[in-house]
């Protein structure tokens, strides 16, 4: 084993830069894609100017609701600056929350709470305006309901009297905790749907998995290169066989890949806030074992390295479409459940251990190890 390690280190010494590039390629490319997507998503948000003439609890709560809207990018500014930027079409629209907003909300008044401005190029003004109005109407309706409850309490005295603020807080807690509106739509003469399956989305580990498939196949080209080096007859005079040589190198590369997989977990957890737990680490380990075994067996089937690269690209492209790592395939898996079982990435993307394909590939590896070797010295 020590001699094989020394031999492999001699090979790596001559091509360490390319090896390091392919080992880091899935990590760095995934970071670049995720960050680029975040930048694009941020740039596609609608710019809206908000002017707060008062910073009370109600006005700040409305401002926070607007700010949390996914498709809006909020700029808190002054009225003059906002109108100037609106004329230059740097803002889609402007909304002014007037002074006295909280007092009018408390009194249940709806008039002259907010003033809005738009330009001739304001394409998202209407939906944003309706959204802001709905928030304001919600608060005024809540306040009116609180006044009505207090009025009823005065007409029909109770042991426990609630203040206006207590009624408002209770209303908000009920709205937050309870499912106030629930609808279910079905067609007639159809079976009820089972538990909803999670959609595969373009997530961090889905991108990383596809890139890892491609880079692993590329790195395992060493097997084809060394098979074509006409060194097989020499193993008749060496104390370990050609298969042991390949298996030991397979083990060394697997350990190397696992080290960089742990680096990927740390980087994604640090920079992309990806959760990490023991079950997911187990899924990573099983995925790596399955992937390396598959790459090893596939490389054994080729003697032309260019053809091997071409097949590697085709396999990666096919899995990127068929696995659901990028494009959702829920409509297919809902009707054909067996697709999930034969999907080599399904278990990993679900955070589970890849049993089926791992067992199949290890069994094929065992059959290859059991074959007899014949060399002509």
GROMACS .gro file of C-alpha atoms in nm:
model
  377
    1UNK     CA    1   0.000   0.000   0.000
    2UNK     CA    2   0.287   0.239   0.081
    3UNK     CA    3   0.450   0.175  -0.256
    4UNK     CA    4   0.123   0.241  -0.437
    5UNK     CA    5   0.079   0.563  -0.241
    6UNK     CA    6   0.430   0.676  -0.341
    7UNK     CA    7   0.357   0.590  -0.703
    8UNK     CA    8   0.032   0.786  -0.700
    9UNK     CA    9   0.202   1.085  -0.537
   10UNK     CA   10   0.454   1.088  -0.822
   11UNK     CA   11   0.165   1.108  -1.070
   12UNK     CA   12  -0.013   1.378  -0.867
   13UNK     CA   13   0.309   1.582  -0.837
   14UNK     CA   14   0.316   1.630  -1.214
   15UNK     CA   15  -0.051   1.729  -1.241
   16UNK     CA   16  -0.142   1.864  -0.897
   17UNK     CA   17  -0.272   2.192  -1.035
   18UNK     CA   18  -0.530   2.033  -1.265
   19UNK     CA   19  -0.630   1.785  -0.993
   20UNK     CA   20  -0.679   2.066  -0.741
   21UNK     CA   21  -0.883   2.260  -0.999
   22UNK     CA   22  -1.125   1.974  -1.059
   23UNK     CA   23  -1.156   1.899  -0.687
   24UNK     CA   24  -1.246   2.262  -0.612
   25UNK     CA   25  -1.453   2.312  -0.927
   26UNK     CA   26  -1.789   2.188  -0.782
   27UNK     CA   27  -1.749   2.400  -0.468
   28UNK     CA   28  -1.641   2.724  -0.634
   29UNK     CA   29  -1.884   2.693  -0.925
   30UNK     CA   30  -2.176   2.625  -0.691
   31UNK     CA   31  -2.087   2.933  -0.485
   32UNK     CA   32  -2.064   3.142  -0.803
   33UNK     CA   33  -2.401   3.017  -0.938
   34UNK     CA   34  -2.587   3.071  -0.609
   35UNK     CA   35  -2.442   3.421  -0.561
   36UNK     CA   36  -2.516   3.511  -0.923
   37UNK     CA   37  -2.875   3.396  -0.882
   38UNK     CA   38  -2.910   3.609  -0.568
   39UNK     CA   39  -2.773   3.913  -0.751
   40UNK     CA   40  -3.007   3.861  -1.046
   41UNK     CA   41  -3.303   3.813  -0.812
   42UNK     CA   42  -3.212   4.131  -0.625
   43UNK     CA   43  -3.179   4.330  -0.948
   44UNK     CA   44  -3.518   4.215  -1.072
   45UNK     CA   45  -3.701   4.354  -0.769
   46UNK     CA   46  -3.918   4.661  -0.820
   47UNK     CA   47  -3.759   4.976  -0.667
   48UNK     CA   48  -4.008   5.162  -0.447
   49UNK     CA   49  -3.952   5.477  -0.242
   50UNK     CA   50  -4.105   5.500   0.106
   51UNK     CA   51  -4.125   5.826   0.304
   52UNK     CA   52  -4.201   5.797   0.675
   53UNK     CA   53  -4.329   6.125   0.820
   54UNK     CA   54  -4.360   5.952   1.156
   55UNK     CA   55  -4.189   5.649   1.302
   56UNK     CA   56  -4.453   5.502   1.529
   57UNK     CA   57  -4.530   5.135   1.589
   58UNK     CA   58  -4.805   5.124   1.326
   59UNK     CA   59  -4.611   5.307   1.056
   60UNK     CA   60  -4.298   5.096   1.115
   61UNK     CA   61  -4.506   4.779   1.105
   62UNK     CA   62  -4.649   4.882   0.767
   63UNK     CA   63  -4.299   4.968   0.645
   64UNK     CA   64  -4.174   4.625   0.755
   65UNK     CA   65  -4.458   4.450   0.571
   66UNK     CA   66  -4.368   4.636   0.252
   67UNK     CA   67  -3.998   4.563   0.296
   68UNK     CA   68  -4.059   4.190   0.342
   69UNK     CA   69  -4.245   4.164   0.011
   70UNK     CA   70  -4.028   3.938  -0.211
   71UNK     CA   71  -4.061   4.137  -0.536
   72UNK     CA   72  -4.003   4.487  -0.387
   73UNK     CA   73  -3.676   4.664  -0.310
   74UNK     CA   74  -3.753   4.945  -0.065
   75UNK     CA   75  -3.567   5.276  -0.042
   76UNK     CA   76  -3.644   5.485   0.265
   77UNK     CA   77  -3.574   5.845   0.165
   78UNK     CA   78  -3.706   6.203   0.175
   79UNK     CA   79  -3.995   6.333  -0.033
   80UNK     CA   80  -3.785   6.563  -0.251
   81UNK     CA   81  -3.525   6.297  -0.323
   82UNK     CA   82  -3.790   6.034  -0.394
   83UNK     CA   83  -3.978   6.254  -0.640
   84UNK     CA   84  -3.653   6.350  -0.811
   85UNK     CA   85  -3.557   5.985  -0.852
   86UNK     CA   86  -3.909   5.906  -0.972
   87UNK     CA   87  -3.875   6.164  -1.250
   88UNK     CA   88  -3.545   6.003  -1.350
   89UNK     CA   89  -3.725   5.664  -1.348
   90UNK     CA   90  -3.491   5.527  -1.083
   91UNK     CA   91  -3.799   5.443  -0.874
   92UNK     CA   92  -4.111   5.272  -0.998
   93UNK     CA   93  -4.337   5.451  -0.751
   94UNK     CA   94  -4.332   5.650  -0.426
   95UNK     CA   95  -4.550   5.615  -0.116
   96UNK     CA   96  -4.568   5.867   0.168
   97UNK     CA   97  -4.693   5.748   0.508
   98UNK     CA   98  -4.825   6.070   0.657
   99UNK     CA   99  -4.785   6.199   1.008
  100UNK     CA  100  -5.077   6.094   1.225
  101UNK     CA  101  -5.101   5.755   1.057
  102UNK     CA  102  -5.107   5.564   1.385
  103UNK     CA  103  -5.368   5.793   1.541
  104UNK     CA  104  -5.600   5.760   1.242
  105UNK     CA  105  -5.553   5.383   1.239
  106UNK     CA  106  -5.639   5.376   1.609
  107UNK     CA  107  -5.956   5.572   1.539
  108UNK     CA  108  -6.046   5.343   1.249
  109UNK     CA  109  -6.017   5.615   0.983
  110UNK     CA  110  -5.913   5.525   0.630
  111UNK     CA  111  -5.887   5.861   0.453
  112UNK     CA  112  -5.560   6.038   0.374
  113UNK     CA  113  -5.335   5.783   0.537
  114UNK     CA  114  -5.095   5.737   0.245
  115UNK     CA  115  -5.011   5.942  -0.064
  116UNK     CA  116  -4.870   5.770  -0.373
  117UNK     CA  117  -4.688   5.895  -0.683
  118UNK     CA  118  -4.623   5.721  -1.012
  119UNK     CA  119  -4.464   5.803  -1.347
  120UNK     CA  120  -4.559   5.716  -1.703
  121UNK     CA  121  -4.319   5.418  -1.680
  122UNK     CA  122  -4.448   5.277  -1.349
  123UNK     CA  123  -4.533   4.921  -1.451
  124UNK     CA  124  -4.588   4.774  -1.103
  125UNK     CA  125  -4.769   5.063  -0.937
  126UNK     CA  126  -5.115   4.904  -0.928
  127UNK     CA  127  -5.030   4.575  -0.754
  128UNK     CA  128  -4.800   4.750  -0.506
  129UNK     CA  129  -5.065   5.011  -0.429
  130UNK     CA  130  -5.332   4.745  -0.373
  131UNK     CA  131  -5.097   4.551  -0.147
  132UNK     CA  132  -5.019   4.856   0.069
  133UNK     CA  133  -5.387   4.952   0.083
  134UNK     CA  134  -5.476   4.600   0.196
  135UNK     CA  135  -5.228   4.627   0.485
  136UNK     CA  136  -5.370   4.965   0.592
  137UNK     CA  137  -5.730   4.844   0.562
  138UNK     CA  138  -5.644   4.538   0.764
  139UNK     CA  139  -5.520   4.756   1.051
  140UNK     CA  140  -5.817   4.996   1.036
  141UNK     CA  141  -6.062   4.704   1.030
  142UNK     CA  142  -5.881   4.550   1.326
  143UNK     CA  143  -5.904   4.880   1.515
  144UNK     CA  144  -6.274   4.917   1.433
  145UNK     CA  145  -6.339   4.565   1.558
  146UNK     CA  146  -6.157   4.648   1.882
  147UNK     CA  147  -6.375   4.958   1.933
  148UNK     CA  148  -6.689   4.753   1.869
  149UNK     CA  149  -6.580   4.492   2.125
  150UNK     CA  150  -6.513   4.765   2.381
  151UNK     CA  151  -6.851   4.920   2.308
  152UNK     CA  152  -7.022   4.582   2.357
  153UNK     CA  153  -6.832   4.536   2.682
  154UNK     CA  154  -6.971   4.864   2.808
  155UNK     CA  155  -7.327   4.763   2.715
  156UNK     CA  156  -7.291   4.415   2.858
  157UNK     CA  157  -7.050   4.443   3.151
  158UNK     CA  158  -6.814   4.150   3.202
  159UNK     CA  159  -6.588   4.057   3.488
  160UNK     CA  160  -6.278   4.097   3.273
  161UNK     CA  161  -6.242   4.414   3.066
  162UNK     CA  162  -6.000   4.419   2.774
  163UNK     CA  163  -5.817   4.732   2.664
  164UNK     CA  164  -5.789   4.837   2.300
  165UNK     CA  165  -5.423   4.730   2.286
  166UNK     CA  166  -5.495   4.388   2.435
  167UNK     CA  167  -5.769   4.325   2.178
  168UNK     CA  168  -5.536   4.426   1.893
  169UNK     CA  169  -5.256   4.200   2.018
  170UNK     CA  170  -5.495   3.908   2.062
  171UNK     CA  171  -5.626   3.960   1.708
  172UNK     CA  172  -5.272   3.956   1.568
  173UNK     CA  173  -5.181   3.641   1.758
  174UNK     CA  174  -5.492   3.460   1.628
  175UNK     CA  175  -5.415   3.571   1.273
  176UNK     CA  176  -5.060   3.445   1.307
  177UNK     CA  177  -5.138   3.110   1.468
  178UNK     CA  178  -5.465   3.009   1.306
  179UNK     CA  179  -5.531   2.908   0.948
  180UNK     CA  180  -5.804   3.162   0.881
  181UNK     CA  181  -5.864   3.054   0.523
  182UNK     CA  182  -5.833   2.700   0.397
  183UNK     CA  183  -5.952   2.585   0.057
  184UNK     CA  184  -5.923   2.254  -0.120
  185UNK     CA  185  -6.007   2.215  -0.487
  186UNK     CA  186  -6.053   1.880  -0.657
  187UNK     CA  187  -6.209   1.752  -0.975
  188UNK     CA  188  -6.496   1.511  -0.955
  189UNK     CA  189  -6.434   1.140  -1.009
  190UNK     CA  190  -6.065   1.168  -0.912
  191UNK     CA  191  -5.879   0.998  -0.633
  192UNK     CA  192  -5.763   1.205  -0.341
  193UNK     CA  193  -5.402   1.308  -0.350
  194UNK     CA  194  -5.163   1.153  -0.107
  195UNK     CA  195  -4.905   1.342   0.093
  196UNK     CA  196  -4.753   1.623  -0.108
  197UNK     CA  197  -4.407   1.542  -0.234
  198UNK     CA  198  -4.130   1.791  -0.209
  199UNK     CA  199  -4.027   1.950  -0.537
  200UNK     CA  200  -3.666   1.929  -0.644
  201UNK     CA  201  -3.546   2.283  -0.685
  202UNK     CA  202  -3.230   2.450  -0.800
  203UNK     CA  203  -3.059   2.435  -0.463
  204UNK     CA  204  -2.701   2.433  -0.344
  205UNK     CA  205  -2.652   2.060  -0.307
  206UNK     CA  206  -2.835   1.981  -0.630
  207UNK     CA  207  -2.592   2.197  -0.828
  208UNK     CA  208  -2.296   2.058  -0.634
  209UNK     CA  209  -2.406   1.698  -0.697
  210UNK     CA  210  -2.426   1.744  -1.075
  211UNK     CA  211  -2.091   1.921  -1.091
  212UNK     CA  212  -1.937   1.651  -0.871
  213UNK     CA  213  -2.056   1.383  -1.113
  214UNK     CA  214  -1.881   1.556  -1.401
  215UNK     CA  215  -1.556   1.625  -1.215
  216UNK     CA  216  -1.539   1.275  -1.066
  217UNK     CA  217  -1.571   1.120  -1.410
  218UNK     CA  218  -1.301   1.350  -1.543
  219UNK     CA  219  -1.061   1.274  -1.259
  220UNK     CA  220  -1.107   0.900  -1.306
  221UNK     CA  221  -0.957   0.929  -1.653
  222UNK     CA  222  -0.632   0.817  -1.486
  223UNK     CA  223  -0.761   0.463  -1.513
  224UNK     CA  224  -0.793   0.484  -1.894
  225UNK     CA  225  -0.454   0.652  -1.933
  226UNK     CA  226  -0.277   0.386  -1.728
  227UNK     CA  227  -0.455   0.101  -1.902
  228UNK     CA  228  -0.325   0.235  -2.232
  229UNK     CA  229   0.031   0.267  -2.105
  230UNK     CA  230   0.123  -0.095  -2.189
  231UNK     CA  231   0.230  -0.165  -1.834
  232UNK     CA  232  -0.005  -0.456  -1.767
  233UNK     CA  233   0.254  -0.731  -1.849
  234UNK     CA  234   0.488  -0.588  -1.585
  235UNK     CA  235   0.246  -0.681  -1.307
  236UNK     CA  236   0.340  -1.046  -1.358
  237UNK     CA  237   0.671  -0.962  -1.189
  238UNK     CA  238   0.526  -0.731  -0.923
  239UNK     CA  239   0.416  -0.857  -0.582
  240UNK     CA  240   0.066  -0.708  -0.616
  241UNK     CA  241  -0.174  -0.760  -0.903
  242UNK     CA  242  -0.314  -0.506  -1.148
  243UNK     CA  243  -0.656  -0.524  -0.982
  244UNK     CA  244  -0.511  -0.458  -0.640
  245UNK     CA  245  -0.321  -0.163  -0.786
  246UNK     CA  246  -0.644  -0.018  -0.926
  247UNK     CA  247  -0.844  -0.086  -0.608
  248UNK     CA  248  -0.583   0.074  -0.384
  249UNK     CA  249  -0.575   0.380  -0.607
  250UNK     CA  250  -0.956   0.382  -0.606
  251UNK     CA  251  -0.943   0.388  -0.225
  252UNK     CA  252  -0.688   0.672  -0.224
  253UNK     CA  253  -0.897   0.884  -0.459
  254UNK     CA  254  -1.210   0.815  -0.256
  255UNK     CA  255  -1.039   0.939   0.060
  256UNK     CA  256  -0.921   1.249  -0.128
  257UNK     CA  257  -1.272   1.318  -0.256
  258UNK     CA  258  -1.420   1.274   0.093
  259UNK     CA  259  -1.177   1.531   0.232
  260UNK     CA  260  -1.296   1.789  -0.021
  261UNK     CA  261  -1.659   1.689   0.043
  262UNK     CA  262  -1.608   1.785   0.406
  263UNK     CA  263  -1.458   2.114   0.287
  264UNK     CA  264  -1.771   2.168   0.076
  265UNK     CA  265  -1.994   2.108   0.378
  266UNK     CA  266  -1.799   2.364   0.582
  267UNK     CA  267  -1.796   2.627   0.306
  268UNK     CA  268  -2.165   2.593   0.221
  269UNK     CA  269  -2.257   2.603   0.589
  270UNK     CA  270  -2.046   2.915   0.646
  271UNK     CA  271  -2.124   3.119   0.336
  272UNK     CA  272  -2.463   2.986   0.222
  273UNK     CA  273  -2.609   2.895   0.564
  274UNK     CA  274  -2.678   2.537   0.457
  275UNK     CA  275  -2.784   2.319   0.754
  276UNK     CA  276  -2.558   2.031   0.853
  277UNK     CA  277  -2.645   1.724   1.058
  278UNK     CA  278  -2.521   1.368   1.096
  279UNK     CA  279  -2.785   1.218   0.869
  280UNK     CA  280  -2.689   1.450   0.586
  281UNK     CA  281  -2.319   1.371   0.635
  282UNK     CA  282  -2.416   1.004   0.600
  283UNK     CA  283  -2.598   1.091   0.276
  284UNK     CA  284  -2.283   1.265   0.150
  285UNK     CA  285  -2.069   0.960   0.231
  286UNK     CA  286  -2.305   0.718   0.058
  287UNK     CA  287  -2.334   0.949  -0.243
  288UNK     CA  288  -1.956   0.972  -0.273
  289UNK     CA  289  -1.915   0.595  -0.249
  290UNK     CA  290  -2.184   0.543  -0.513
  291UNK     CA  291  -2.038   0.810  -0.741
  292UNK     CA  292  -1.677   0.693  -0.720
  293UNK     CA  293  -1.774   0.330  -0.771
  294UNK     CA  294  -1.981   0.421  -1.076
  295UNK     CA  295  -1.701   0.636  -1.222
  296UNK     CA  296  -1.449   0.356  -1.162
  297UNK     CA  297  -1.664   0.092  -1.335
  298UNK     CA  298  -1.749   0.325  -1.623
  299UNK     CA  299  -1.383   0.411  -1.684
  300UNK     CA  300  -1.301   0.039  -1.702
  301UNK     CA  301  -1.531   0.012  -2.005
  302UNK     CA  302  -1.337   0.263  -2.216
  303UNK     CA  303  -1.004   0.268  -2.392
  304UNK     CA  304  -1.055   0.593  -2.583
  305UNK     CA  305  -1.031   0.887  -2.345
  306UNK     CA  306  -1.208   1.133  -2.579
  307UNK     CA  307  -1.506   0.899  -2.602
  308UNK     CA  308  -1.506   0.870  -2.222
  309UNK     CA  309  -1.521   1.250  -2.187
  310UNK     CA  310  -1.809   1.267  -2.433
  311UNK     CA  311  -2.008   1.002  -2.246
  312UNK     CA  312  -1.934   1.182  -1.918
  313UNK     CA  313  -2.091   1.502  -2.055
  314UNK     CA  314  -2.393   1.310  -2.182
  315UNK     CA  315  -2.448   1.135  -1.847
  316UNK     CA  316  -2.422   1.462  -1.655
  317UNK     CA  317  -2.662   1.638  -1.892
  318UNK     CA  318  -2.910   1.351  -1.874
  319UNK     CA  319  -2.902   1.343  -1.493
  320UNK     CA  320  -2.940   1.721  -1.470
  321UNK     CA  321  -3.270   1.687  -1.655
  322UNK     CA  322  -3.398   1.350  -1.535
  323UNK     CA  323  -3.297   1.370  -1.169
  324UNK     CA  324  -3.501   1.681  -1.083
  325UNK     CA  325  -3.197   1.856  -0.941
  326UNK     CA  326  -3.262   2.158  -1.165
  327UNK     CA  327  -3.598   2.111  -1.335
  328UNK     CA  328  -3.895   1.986  -1.123
  329UNK     CA  329  -4.029   1.646  -1.227
  330UNK     CA  330  -4.308   1.614  -0.970
  331UNK     CA  331  -4.569   1.558  -1.242
  332UNK     CA  332  -4.373   1.255  -1.363
  333UNK     CA  333  -4.295   1.104  -1.022
  334UNK     CA  334  -4.656   1.150  -0.912
  335UNK     CA  335  -4.778   0.925  -1.191
  336UNK     CA  336  -4.475   0.696  -1.206
  337UNK     CA  337  -4.345   0.634  -0.856
  338UNK     CA  338  -4.085   0.385  -0.978
  339UNK     CA  339  -3.892   0.673  -1.141
  340UNK     CA  340  -3.777   0.788  -0.798
  341UNK     CA  341  -3.632   0.449  -0.708
  342UNK     CA  342  -3.420   0.435  -1.024
  343UNK     CA  343  -3.310   0.796  -0.993
  344UNK     CA  344  -2.947   0.782  -0.867
  345UNK     CA  345  -2.970   1.133  -0.717
  346UNK     CA  346  -3.311   1.104  -0.554
  347UNK     CA  347  -3.189   0.970  -0.220
  348UNK     CA  348  -2.911   1.227  -0.188
  349UNK     CA  349  -3.131   1.523  -0.283
  350UNK     CA  350  -3.380   1.400  -0.023
  351UNK     CA  351  -3.106   1.385   0.242
  352UNK     CA  352  -3.113   1.004   0.259
  353UNK     CA  353  -2.854   0.730   0.215
  354UNK     CA  354  -2.831   0.588  -0.139
  355UNK     CA  355  -2.892   0.219  -0.075
  356UNK     CA  356  -3.016   0.087  -0.408
  357UNK     CA  357  -2.751   0.218  -0.644
  358UNK     CA  358  -2.473   0.172  -0.388
  359UNK     CA  359  -2.557  -0.197  -0.350
  360UNK     CA  360  -2.587  -0.246  -0.728
  361UNK     CA  361  -2.254  -0.077  -0.805
  362UNK     CA  362  -2.068  -0.248  -0.520
  363UNK     CA  363  -2.204  -0.584  -0.644
  364UNK     CA  364  -2.076  -0.507  -0.995
  365UNK     CA  365  -1.740  -0.408  -0.848
  366UNK     CA  366  -1.731  -0.739  -0.662
  367UNK     CA  367  -1.800  -0.929  -0.986
  368UNK     CA  368  -1.516  -0.743  -1.156
  369UNK     CA  369  -1.280  -0.828  -0.869
  370UNK     CA  370  -1.375  -1.196  -0.899
  371UNK     CA  371  -1.273  -1.219  -1.263
  372UNK     CA  372  -0.944  -1.392  -1.341
  373UNK     CA  373  -0.650  -1.196  -1.481
  374UNK     CA  374  -0.438  -1.320  -1.769
  375UNK     CA  375  -0.113  -1.158  -1.872
  376UNK     CA  376   0.142  -1.259  -2.132
  377UNK     CA  377   0.490  -1.195  -1.996
   0.00000   0.00000   0.00000
